[in-house]
Amino acid sequence: MSTLTTALPPDLPTQWAALSDDELTLDNVEQLLKPIRDDLWVSAACLDRILDDASVQRSLLVLGLERSEAASSRARSAAAYGGRATDNDDEEGERETEAGGSDERARHTSLVSYFADETGDAQLCRIRAIILQRLDRLNTFVEILKEAPVEDEGEAEDAIDEEWEDDPWADTDANESSKPQAKQSSGKPPVPLSLFLTSELVDMACLLASQVNFTALRILMERHGTTLWPYRFAILDRIPEYASAAEYRDLLPSYDPASDAELRTQHKPWREEPDFVETAECIRALDECGIALSVSTALANHATLPTKSEPLSAAELSSWYLNRIAHVLASTGIVDAALTLVQHAASQGIPGLDEAGEDLTLIARLVYDAPQAEDSAEEDWSLERWRSMNPAEVVRAYLAHTTEDRVTQDIQHLVMPYLFVLESREERAGRPDPTLATRMLFDYILTAPPWNRQRIIRDDEDMARLALACLYGSDSIDEWPTMSRIFECLPAWETPEEDADEADEADTTIASLGAFVAPSTTRPRATPSDLLIFFKPLPTTSLSRALDVLDVHLESGEILARWGVPAPLRWFLQSNSNIAEQRARANRMARRANTSDDKLDTLEDWEWLLEDMLKLSNSGDSGSRSAFCLLSRDDIIRIFFSGLLSTGNFDIAKKLLRSSSLRDSLDQQVIEEICLACSQEFYDNATSGNYHFGDMKLAYDWYVPFLLSDWHSAW
């Protein structure tokens, strides 16, 4: 039995101790350490050195295994025979152990007794266990270097012997180890070898995860899976949220349909069977014998992280993915990272992620495909925020920055897929709603600007209803060309004679709408969505009639806007049966020349105004009622001349009154009433009784010549 007191060559231990870690070479191991006969001293010396040179470190570990093998064999024999064994008993002891040996309690008692008596062997067994683990770590480190990218082949660190790469557990011949070895360039290590050998495995795995070094982490998890498996989720939590799941998909948990639970990972340890010194039997005996290790370096296997020793159930696995997905999106705002993660989970067949996948796909369209404002900062999206929005808010978010040129494309590629998903979810929930998509789309269009869109609604009747509600619900008074283009895009139907009752229904609906759009204390104005309710029940023939009315109203709106008295389309509904509203608008139109910057100075200008006012009092070609439909021709002429004479343009008024078009259609009594009413207005507005200036002069200048004029006597 070798002990620390065995005689040593006088200078070798001293020379070995004098060398620093950085100075050690393969030759030093061969010349200074191997000749020493004390197994415990040599093994402890091999364990004591933690180097960054992989070649020298390996030679130390292999030497330590060689020197501790005999002690391990003796301990194994002691457990088998129930007593102290010698080197000559090794082979027979192994046969007895393989045959079954004594019972477990007897083996344990015998082994504890042996270690208590042979403290040197006890320490050698402890050292051997650590060296075995350290050699496994070294082999893992070498494999990581082989997979790591080479930054500079001429200056690559840690050259690895080809012989070790072929078989890291092969016996090393002492004579061969001192010969020059063929070198192979390797990549840059993620951490120094000394740190890799001494750190806890879990801590190293977490470090590699935080460094996004997935190649090294995958190798570490494969080679040391037995130790790391309980900590797999704690390790995954250390991966930065911005990392794409495609880069670490091999590390993510998978689903086993056969067991309806998490798939247990298949590991690839360096050694299929543990050494005797690593068995629970030997470790427990060493602990009970109370023999402390004579070296300070040891590997701890404890980690203060949460563990999951058993595979997760399907529900737990789904919950973990959902939590990870939500955390990735909330903490980074990178939708792609969350979407890639859910896509990977779906590819593994993990249940319960369909809705999250749909939501992330829709959010990705909003973030990456929807138009954005040039000066707006990027918004951070989360699943919680997305799910808190109602469908109308989502539609508006998709189209918040769309333009007239691309609104149709955005609705087709962004909004419609979202609405189809909503329909599918309602159907899966047992609440089918086939009109949901159309209703949401209508709600947006009714509140959107009146762009000159391409056709996005396929049903002609829906298109007509939507246009009617949108146009009559608009407050615009200056976009008549755009509104006219919308009307020109609407369908046209031929109305059979036998459907007259349905046409009356449209007239009734429009009359009802007039009352509906009138402002009230509870509703200042009717929205397009409100108006759509009225048009929903109209059949094709009634819609055709309503479009005829719209045509007349659009023409009337353009005329009113031309003369500076514009009104929104809803005014035509409100005044449809209100003669006072029509008369007030006509008076404003006739007298606008007194206040307008664009004064009417010529006979042609006033003739044009009169022509338009008379046109507004007529019905359209389809019999639809125009803006001044309740005013007679005489009413319009009276109002017109009242406005004209209020300007003092008496010469133009006389010429118009003498024109054949008016002389043949106006009764003398009407002419006299117009003239008298105008003179009376001047008289009433006069602030002085002096008829040489002001309104009193205008009253005199118009009335007296009218009474004495030749054309008056002709009447």
Short mmCIF file of N, CA and C in Angstrom, two decimals, residues 268-421:
data_model
loop_
_atom_site.label_atom_id
_atom_site.label_comp_id
_atom_site.label_asym_id
_atom_site.label_seq_id
_atom_site.Cartn_x
_atom_site.Cartn_y
_atom_site.Cartn_z
N LYS A 268 -25.74 11.52 -24.18
CA LYS A 268 -24.58 10.79 -24.72
C LYS A 268 -23.39 10.98 -23.78
N PRO A 269 -23.42 10.32 -22.62
CA PRO A 269 -22.30 10.48 -21.68
C PRO A 269 -21.03 9.85 -22.24
N TRP A 270 -19.91 10.32 -21.73
CA TRP A 270 -18.63 9.78 -22.19
C TRP A 270 -18.43 8.34 -21.76
N ARG A 271 -19.04 7.97 -20.65
CA ARG A 271 -18.90 6.60 -20.16
C ARG A 271 -20.30 6.04 -19.89
N GLU A 272 -20.58 4.89 -20.45
CA GLU A 272 -21.90 4.29 -20.28
C GLU A 272 -22.13 3.83 -18.84
N GLU A 273 -21.09 3.29 -18.18
CA GLU A 273 -21.21 2.80 -16.82
C GLU A 273 -20.30 3.61 -15.91
N PRO A 274 -20.75 3.95 -14.71
CA PRO A 274 -19.90 4.70 -13.79
C PRO A 274 -18.79 3.83 -13.22
N ASP A 275 -17.70 4.43 -12.85
CA ASP A 275 -16.62 3.74 -12.16
C ASP A 275 -17.07 3.38 -10.75
N PHE A 276 -16.40 2.38 -10.15
CA PHE A 276 -16.79 1.96 -8.80
C PHE A 276 -16.77 3.12 -7.83
N VAL A 277 -15.79 4.02 -7.94
CA VAL A 277 -15.68 5.11 -6.97
C VAL A 277 -16.82 6.13 -7.15
N GLU A 278 -17.57 6.04 -8.26
CA GLU A 278 -18.69 6.96 -8.49
C GLU A 278 -20.04 6.36 -8.09
N THR A 279 -20.03 5.11 -7.66
CA THR A 279 -21.29 4.47 -7.28
C THR A 279 -21.78 5.01 -5.95
N ALA A 280 -23.08 4.92 -5.74
CA ALA A 280 -23.66 5.39 -4.48
C ALA A 280 -23.09 4.61 -3.30
N GLU A 281 -22.79 3.32 -3.52
CA GLU A 281 -22.24 2.49 -2.46
C GLU A 281 -20.91 3.03 -1.97
N CYS A 282 -20.03 3.38 -2.90
CA CYS A 282 -18.70 3.87 -2.52
C CYS A 282 -18.78 5.27 -1.93
N ILE A 283 -19.58 6.12 -2.53
CA ILE A 283 -19.68 7.50 -2.04
C ILE A 283 -20.22 7.53 -0.61
N ARG A 284 -21.24 6.70 -0.32
CA ARG A 284 -21.81 6.67 1.03
C ARG A 284 -20.80 6.14 2.05
N ALA A 285 -20.04 5.15 1.63
CA ALA A 285 -19.02 4.61 2.54
C ALA A 285 -17.94 5.65 2.82
N LEU A 286 -17.49 6.35 1.82
CA LEU A 286 -16.48 7.39 2.02
C LEU A 286 -16.99 8.49 2.94
N ASP A 287 -18.27 8.86 2.79
CA ASP A 287 -18.83 9.90 3.65
C ASP A 287 -18.89 9.44 5.10
N GLU A 288 -19.24 8.18 5.31
CA GLU A 288 -19.41 7.70 6.68
C GLU A 288 -18.09 7.45 7.39
N CYS A 289 -17.05 7.15 6.65
CA CYS A 289 -15.78 6.86 7.31
C CYS A 289 -15.11 8.13 7.82
N GLY A 290 -15.54 9.30 7.36
CA GLY A 290 -15.07 10.57 7.89
C GLY A 290 -13.66 10.93 7.51
N ILE A 291 -13.16 10.39 6.43
CA ILE A 291 -11.81 10.72 5.98
C ILE A 291 -11.88 11.92 5.06
N ALA A 292 -11.23 13.00 5.45
CA ALA A 292 -11.24 14.22 4.63
C ALA A 292 -10.26 14.08 3.49
N LEU A 293 -10.57 14.75 2.40
CA LEU A 293 -9.68 14.74 1.24
C LEU A 293 -8.46 15.60 1.54
N SER A 294 -7.32 15.11 1.16
CA SER A 294 -6.08 15.80 1.49
C SER A 294 -5.75 16.91 0.51
N VAL A 295 -6.65 17.19 -0.43
CA VAL A 295 -6.43 18.31 -1.36
C VAL A 295 -7.64 19.22 -1.26
N SER A 296 -7.45 20.47 -1.63
CA SER A 296 -8.51 21.47 -1.45
C SER A 296 -9.46 21.56 -2.64
N THR A 297 -9.07 21.07 -3.77
CA THR A 297 -9.87 21.23 -4.98
C THR A 297 -10.88 20.11 -5.10
N ALA A 298 -12.13 20.43 -5.18
CA ALA A 298 -13.19 19.44 -5.36
C ALA A 298 -14.32 20.08 -6.14
N LEU A 299 -15.11 19.28 -6.81
CA LEU A 299 -16.23 19.76 -7.62
C LEU A 299 -17.53 19.63 -6.85
N ALA A 300 -18.24 20.71 -6.70
CA ALA A 300 -19.53 20.67 -6.03
C ALA A 300 -20.62 20.32 -7.03
N ASN A 301 -21.60 19.57 -6.60
CA ASN A 301 -22.71 19.18 -7.47
C ASN A 301 -24.02 19.83 -7.04
N HIS A 302 -23.89 20.85 -6.22
CA HIS A 302 -25.09 21.50 -5.71
C HIS A 302 -25.36 22.78 -6.47
N ALA A 303 -26.60 23.02 -6.77
CA ALA A 303 -27.01 24.27 -7.42
C ALA A 303 -28.31 24.73 -6.78
N THR A 304 -28.40 26.03 -6.54
CA THR A 304 -29.57 26.60 -5.84
C THR A 304 -30.62 27.07 -6.83
N LEU A 305 -30.88 26.31 -7.85
CA LEU A 305 -31.86 26.66 -8.87
C LEU A 305 -33.05 25.71 -8.79
N PRO A 306 -34.22 26.15 -9.21
CA PRO A 306 -35.39 25.25 -9.21
C PRO A 306 -35.17 24.07 -10.15
N THR A 307 -35.69 22.93 -9.76
CA THR A 307 -35.46 21.71 -10.53
C THR A 307 -36.78 21.09 -10.96
N LYS A 308 -36.72 20.34 -12.07
CA LYS A 308 -37.84 19.55 -12.58
C LYS A 308 -37.27 18.19 -12.98
N SER A 309 -37.29 17.26 -12.04
CA SER A 309 -36.65 15.97 -12.29
C SER A 309 -37.47 15.08 -13.21
N GLU A 310 -38.79 15.24 -13.18
CA GLU A 310 -39.66 14.40 -14.00
C GLU A 310 -40.14 15.18 -15.23
N PRO A 311 -40.45 14.48 -16.32
CA PRO A 311 -40.98 15.17 -17.51
C PRO A 311 -42.27 15.92 -17.18
N LEU A 312 -42.45 17.07 -17.80
CA LEU A 312 -43.66 17.86 -17.60
C LEU A 312 -44.84 17.19 -18.31
N SER A 313 -46.01 17.39 -17.76
CA SER A 313 -47.21 16.94 -18.45
C SER A 313 -47.46 17.82 -19.67
N ALA A 314 -48.38 17.41 -20.54
CA ALA A 314 -48.68 18.20 -21.74
C ALA A 314 -49.17 19.59 -21.37
N ALA A 315 -50.02 19.69 -20.33
CA ALA A 315 -50.53 21.00 -19.91
C ALA A 315 -49.42 21.86 -19.35
N GLU A 316 -48.52 21.27 -18.56
CA GLU A 316 -47.40 22.04 -18.01
C GLU A 316 -46.45 22.49 -19.10
N LEU A 317 -46.23 21.63 -20.08
CA LEU A 317 -45.35 21.98 -21.18
C LEU A 317 -45.93 23.13 -21.99
N SER A 318 -47.22 23.06 -22.26
CA SER A 318 -47.88 24.14 -22.98
C SER A 318 -47.81 25.45 -22.20
N SER A 319 -48.03 25.35 -20.88
CA SER A 319 -47.97 26.54 -20.03
C SER A 319 -46.58 27.16 -20.04
N TRP A 320 -45.54 26.32 -20.02
CA TRP A 320 -44.17 26.86 -20.06
C TRP A 320 -43.93 27.62 -21.35
N TYR A 321 -44.33 27.05 -22.47
CA TYR A 321 -44.13 27.73 -23.75
C TYR A 321 -44.92 29.04 -23.80
N LEU A 322 -46.16 29.02 -23.33
CA LEU A 322 -46.97 30.25 -23.36
C LEU A 322 -46.34 31.34 -22.50
N ASN A 323 -45.84 30.96 -21.33
CA ASN A 323 -45.19 31.95 -20.46
C ASN A 323 -43.91 32.49 -21.09
N ARG A 324 -43.15 31.60 -21.70
CA ARG A 324 -41.91 32.04 -22.35
C ARG A 324 -42.22 32.97 -23.52
N ILE A 325 -43.22 32.62 -24.31
CA ILE A 325 -43.60 33.45 -25.47
C ILE A 325 -44.04 34.83 -25.01
N ALA A 326 -44.91 34.87 -24.00
CA ALA A 326 -45.40 36.16 -23.50
C ALA A 326 -44.25 36.99 -22.93
N HIS A 327 -43.33 36.32 -22.23
CA HIS A 327 -42.19 37.04 -21.64
C HIS A 327 -41.27 37.59 -22.72
N VAL A 328 -41.01 36.80 -23.74
CA VAL A 328 -40.14 37.26 -24.83
C VAL A 328 -40.72 38.50 -25.49
N LEU A 329 -42.02 38.45 -25.79
CA LEU A 329 -42.64 39.59 -26.48
C LEU A 329 -42.72 40.81 -25.58
N ALA A 330 -43.08 40.62 -24.31
CA ALA A 330 -43.25 41.76 -23.41
C ALA A 330 -41.92 42.42 -23.08
N SER A 331 -40.85 41.64 -22.97
CA SER A 331 -39.57 42.19 -22.54
C SER A 331 -38.75 42.77 -23.69
N THR A 332 -38.98 42.30 -24.90
CA THR A 332 -38.18 42.77 -26.03
C THR A 332 -38.99 43.50 -27.10
N GLY A 333 -40.25 43.16 -27.24
CA GLY A 333 -41.04 43.72 -28.33
C GLY A 333 -40.70 43.14 -29.68
N ILE A 334 -39.82 42.14 -29.72
CA ILE A 334 -39.41 41.51 -30.97
C ILE A 334 -40.41 40.41 -31.30
N VAL A 335 -41.32 40.71 -32.18
CA VAL A 335 -42.38 39.76 -32.49
C VAL A 335 -41.82 38.52 -33.16
N ASP A 336 -40.80 38.69 -34.00
CA ASP A 336 -40.22 37.54 -34.69
C ASP A 336 -39.70 36.50 -33.71
N ALA A 337 -39.07 36.95 -32.63
CA ALA A 337 -38.52 36.00 -31.66
C ALA A 337 -39.63 35.18 -31.02
N ALA A 338 -40.72 35.84 -30.64
CA ALA A 338 -41.85 35.12 -30.04
C ALA A 338 -42.53 34.22 -31.06
N LEU A 339 -42.66 34.71 -32.30
CA LEU A 339 -43.32 33.92 -33.34
C LEU A 339 -42.52 32.68 -33.68
N THR A 340 -41.21 32.80 -33.77
CA THR A 340 -40.37 31.64 -34.06
C THR A 340 -40.49 30.59 -32.96
N LEU A 341 -40.61 31.04 -31.72
CA LEU A 341 -40.74 30.12 -30.60
C LEU A 341 -42.04 29.34 -30.67
N VAL A 342 -43.14 30.03 -30.95
CA VAL A 342 -44.42 29.33 -31.02
C VAL A 342 -44.49 28.43 -32.24
N GLN A 343 -43.85 28.82 -33.34
CA GLN A 343 -43.82 27.96 -34.52
C GLN A 343 -43.04 26.68 -34.24
N HIS A 344 -41.94 26.80 -33.50
CA HIS A 344 -41.19 25.59 -33.14
C HIS A 344 -42.05 24.68 -32.26
N ALA A 345 -42.73 25.27 -31.28
CA ALA A 345 -43.57 24.47 -30.40
C ALA A 345 -44.66 23.76 -31.18
N ALA A 346 -45.24 24.47 -32.14
CA ALA A 346 -46.28 23.86 -32.96
C ALA A 346 -45.73 22.71 -33.79
N SER A 347 -44.50 22.86 -34.28
CA SER A 347 -43.90 21.79 -35.07
C SER A 347 -43.63 20.54 -34.25
N GLN A 348 -43.52 20.71 -32.93
CA GLN A 348 -43.31 19.57 -32.04
C GLN A 348 -44.63 18.95 -31.58
N GLY A 349 -45.74 19.51 -32.04
CA GLY A 349 -47.04 18.96 -31.69
C GLY A 349 -47.51 19.31 -30.29
N ILE A 350 -46.94 20.33 -29.69
CA ILE A 350 -47.33 20.71 -28.33
C ILE A 350 -48.72 21.31 -28.36
N PRO A 351 -49.64 20.80 -27.58
CA PRO A 351 -51.04 21.27 -27.66
C PRO A 351 -51.25 22.62 -26.98
N GLY A 352 -52.37 23.26 -27.32
CA GLY A 352 -52.80 24.47 -26.63
C GLY A 352 -52.13 25.76 -27.07
N LEU A 353 -51.46 25.75 -28.23
CA LEU A 353 -50.74 26.95 -28.66
C LEU A 353 -51.32 27.57 -29.93
N ASP A 354 -52.46 27.05 -30.41
CA ASP A 354 -53.03 27.55 -31.66
C ASP A 354 -53.37 29.03 -31.58
N GLU A 355 -54.03 29.42 -30.51
CA GLU A 355 -54.46 30.82 -30.40
C GLU A 355 -53.27 31.75 -30.27
N ALA A 356 -52.26 31.34 -29.50
CA ALA A 356 -51.07 32.18 -29.37
C ALA A 356 -50.37 32.32 -30.72
N GLY A 357 -50.32 31.23 -31.49
CA GLY A 357 -49.72 31.31 -32.82
C GLY A 357 -50.47 32.24 -33.74
N GLU A 358 -51.81 32.18 -33.69
CA GLU A 358 -52.62 33.08 -34.51
C GLU A 358 -52.38 34.54 -34.11
N ASP A 359 -52.38 34.79 -32.79
CA ASP A 359 -52.19 36.16 -32.33
C ASP A 359 -50.83 36.71 -32.74
N LEU A 360 -49.79 35.92 -32.60
CA LEU A 360 -48.46 36.40 -32.94
C LEU A 360 -48.31 36.63 -34.45
N THR A 361 -48.94 35.78 -35.25
CA THR A 361 -48.91 35.98 -36.70
C THR A 361 -49.60 37.29 -37.07
N LEU A 362 -50.71 37.58 -36.41
CA LEU A 362 -51.44 38.82 -36.69
C LEU A 362 -50.67 40.04 -36.19
N ILE A 363 -50.03 39.90 -35.02
CA ILE A 363 -49.21 41.01 -34.51
C ILE A 363 -48.03 41.25 -35.44
N ALA A 364 -47.44 40.18 -35.96
CA ALA A 364 -46.31 40.34 -36.89
C ALA A 364 -46.74 41.11 -38.14
N ARG A 365 -47.94 40.84 -38.64
CA ARG A 365 -48.44 41.60 -39.79
C ARG A 365 -48.57 43.09 -39.44
N LEU A 366 -49.04 43.36 -38.23
CA LEU A 366 -49.21 44.75 -37.81
C LEU A 366 -47.86 45.45 -37.67
N VAL A 367 -46.87 44.76 -37.12
CA VAL A 367 -45.58 45.38 -36.84
C VAL A 367 -44.72 45.49 -38.09
N TYR A 368 -44.72 44.43 -38.91
CA TYR A 368 -43.77 44.38 -40.02
C TYR A 368 -44.38 44.70 -41.39
N ASP A 369 -45.69 44.48 -41.55
CA ASP A 369 -46.30 44.66 -42.87
C ASP A 369 -47.17 45.91 -42.98
N ALA A 370 -47.78 46.32 -41.89
CA ALA A 370 -48.66 47.50 -41.95
C ALA A 370 -47.83 48.76 -42.13
N PRO A 371 -48.34 49.74 -42.88
CA PRO A 371 -47.60 51.00 -43.05
C PRO A 371 -47.45 51.72 -41.72
N GLN A 372 -46.30 52.36 -41.54
CA GLN A 372 -46.00 53.08 -40.31
C GLN A 372 -45.73 54.55 -40.64
N ALA A 373 -45.98 55.42 -39.66
CA ALA A 373 -45.66 56.83 -39.84
C ALA A 373 -44.15 57.01 -39.85
N GLU A 374 -43.66 57.87 -40.72
CA GLU A 374 -42.22 58.04 -40.87
C GLU A 374 -41.56 58.57 -39.60
N ASP A 375 -42.25 59.43 -38.87
CA ASP A 375 -41.66 60.05 -37.69
C ASP A 375 -42.12 59.43 -36.38
N SER A 376 -42.82 58.31 -36.45
CA SER A 376 -43.34 57.70 -35.22
C SER A 376 -42.34 56.68 -34.69
N ALA A 377 -42.24 56.64 -33.37
CA ALA A 377 -41.37 55.65 -32.73
C ALA A 377 -42.04 54.28 -32.77
N GLU A 378 -41.21 53.24 -32.76
CA GLU A 378 -41.75 51.89 -32.80
C GLU A 378 -42.51 51.58 -31.52
N GLU A 379 -43.68 51.01 -31.67
CA GLU A 379 -44.50 50.65 -30.52
C GLU A 379 -44.11 49.26 -30.01
N ASP A 380 -44.17 49.11 -28.70
CA ASP A 380 -43.93 47.81 -28.08
C ASP A 380 -45.26 47.08 -27.92
N TRP A 381 -45.31 45.88 -28.45
CA TRP A 381 -46.54 45.09 -28.40
C TRP A 381 -46.35 43.90 -27.48
N SER A 382 -47.41 43.56 -26.80
CA SER A 382 -47.43 42.36 -25.96
C SER A 382 -48.74 41.63 -26.23
N LEU A 383 -48.76 40.35 -25.88
CA LEU A 383 -49.99 39.58 -26.05
C LEU A 383 -51.10 40.16 -25.18
N GLU A 384 -50.74 40.65 -24.01
CA GLU A 384 -51.76 41.22 -23.13
C GLU A 384 -52.39 42.46 -23.77
N ARG A 385 -51.57 43.32 -24.35
CA ARG A 385 -52.11 44.51 -25.00
C ARG A 385 -52.95 44.13 -26.22
N TRP A 386 -52.46 43.20 -27.01
CA TRP A 386 -53.19 42.79 -28.21
C TRP A 386 -54.57 42.22 -27.84
N ARG A 387 -54.61 41.36 -26.83
CA ARG A 387 -55.86 40.71 -26.46
C ARG A 387 -56.83 41.65 -25.75
N SER A 388 -56.33 42.79 -25.27
CA SER A 388 -57.22 43.76 -24.63
C SER A 388 -57.93 44.64 -25.64
N MET A 389 -57.52 44.60 -26.91
CA MET A 389 -58.13 45.44 -27.94
C MET A 389 -59.36 44.76 -28.52
N ASN A 390 -60.39 45.56 -28.79
CA ASN A 390 -61.56 45.00 -29.46
C ASN A 390 -61.30 44.97 -30.97
N PRO A 391 -62.09 44.22 -31.72
CA PRO A 391 -61.82 44.07 -33.16
C PRO A 391 -61.76 45.40 -33.91
N ALA A 392 -62.63 46.34 -33.57
CA ALA A 392 -62.61 47.63 -34.27
C ALA A 392 -61.29 48.36 -34.05
N GLU A 393 -60.74 48.26 -32.84
CA GLU A 393 -59.46 48.91 -32.55
C GLU A 393 -58.32 48.25 -33.33
N VAL A 394 -58.39 46.94 -33.47
CA VAL A 394 -57.35 46.23 -34.23
C VAL A 394 -57.40 46.65 -35.71
N VAL A 395 -58.59 46.71 -36.27
CA VAL A 395 -58.73 47.12 -37.67
C VAL A 395 -58.17 48.53 -37.87
N ARG A 396 -58.48 49.43 -36.95
CA ARG A 396 -57.96 50.80 -37.08
C ARG A 396 -56.45 50.83 -36.93
N ALA A 397 -55.91 49.96 -36.06
CA ALA A 397 -54.45 49.92 -35.90
C ALA A 397 -53.78 49.45 -37.19
N TYR A 398 -54.36 48.45 -37.85
CA TYR A 398 -53.79 47.98 -39.11
C TYR A 398 -53.76 49.09 -40.16
N LEU A 399 -54.78 49.94 -40.17
CA LEU A 399 -54.94 50.92 -41.25
C LEU A 399 -54.69 52.34 -40.78
N ALA A 400 -54.04 52.49 -39.62
CA ALA A 400 -53.84 53.83 -39.07
C ALA A 400 -53.04 54.73 -40.00
N HIS A 401 -52.08 54.17 -40.72
CA HIS A 401 -51.21 54.99 -41.57
C HIS A 401 -51.29 54.58 -43.04
N THR A 402 -52.39 53.94 -43.41
CA THR A 402 -52.54 53.58 -44.81
C THR A 402 -52.81 54.81 -45.65
N THR A 403 -52.69 54.69 -46.94
CA THR A 403 -52.90 55.80 -47.87
C THR A 403 -53.93 55.41 -48.91
N GLU A 404 -54.36 56.39 -49.67
CA GLU A 404 -55.36 56.13 -50.70
C GLU A 404 -54.84 55.13 -51.73
N ASP A 405 -53.53 55.16 -52.00
CA ASP A 405 -52.97 54.28 -53.02
C ASP A 405 -52.93 52.82 -52.59
N ARG A 406 -52.85 52.57 -51.27
CA ARG A 406 -52.66 51.19 -50.83
C ARG A 406 -53.73 50.70 -49.86
N VAL A 407 -54.77 51.48 -49.63
CA VAL A 407 -55.75 51.07 -48.63
C VAL A 407 -56.43 49.76 -49.01
N THR A 408 -56.73 49.58 -50.30
CA THR A 408 -57.38 48.34 -50.71
C THR A 408 -56.47 47.14 -50.47
N GLN A 409 -55.20 47.28 -50.83
CA GLN A 409 -54.24 46.20 -50.61
C GLN A 409 -54.08 45.90 -49.12
N ASP A 410 -54.04 46.95 -48.28
CA ASP A 410 -53.88 46.74 -46.84
C ASP A 410 -55.09 46.04 -46.25
N ILE A 411 -56.26 46.38 -46.72
CA ILE A 411 -57.47 45.71 -46.21
C ILE A 411 -57.45 44.24 -46.59
N GLN A 412 -57.06 43.94 -47.82
CA GLN A 412 -57.06 42.54 -48.28
C GLN A 412 -55.99 41.71 -47.59
N HIS A 413 -54.80 42.28 -47.38
CA HIS A 413 -53.67 41.51 -46.87
C HIS A 413 -53.50 41.61 -45.36
N LEU A 414 -54.09 42.61 -44.72
CA LEU A 414 -53.92 42.78 -43.29
C LEU A 414 -55.23 42.57 -42.53
N VAL A 415 -56.26 43.28 -42.94
CA VAL A 415 -57.52 43.26 -42.19
C VAL A 415 -58.29 41.96 -42.41
N MET A 416 -58.43 41.54 -43.68
CA MET A 416 -59.25 40.37 -43.95
C MET A 416 -58.72 39.10 -43.28
N PRO A 417 -57.40 38.82 -43.28
CA PRO A 417 -56.92 37.64 -42.54
C PRO A 417 -57.28 37.71 -41.05
N TYR A 418 -57.19 38.89 -40.47
CA TYR A 418 -57.56 39.05 -39.05
C TYR A 418 -59.04 38.74 -38.84
N LEU A 419 -59.89 39.26 -39.72
CA LEU A 419 -61.33 39.03 -39.58
C LEU A 419 -61.69 37.57 -39.79
N PHE A 420 -60.98 36.90 -40.69
CA PHE A 420 -61.23 35.47 -40.90
C PHE A 420 -60.85 34.66 -39.67
N VAL A 421 -59.77 35.07 -38.98
CA VAL A 421 -59.38 34.40 -37.74
C VAL A 421 -60.47 34.58 -36.68
#
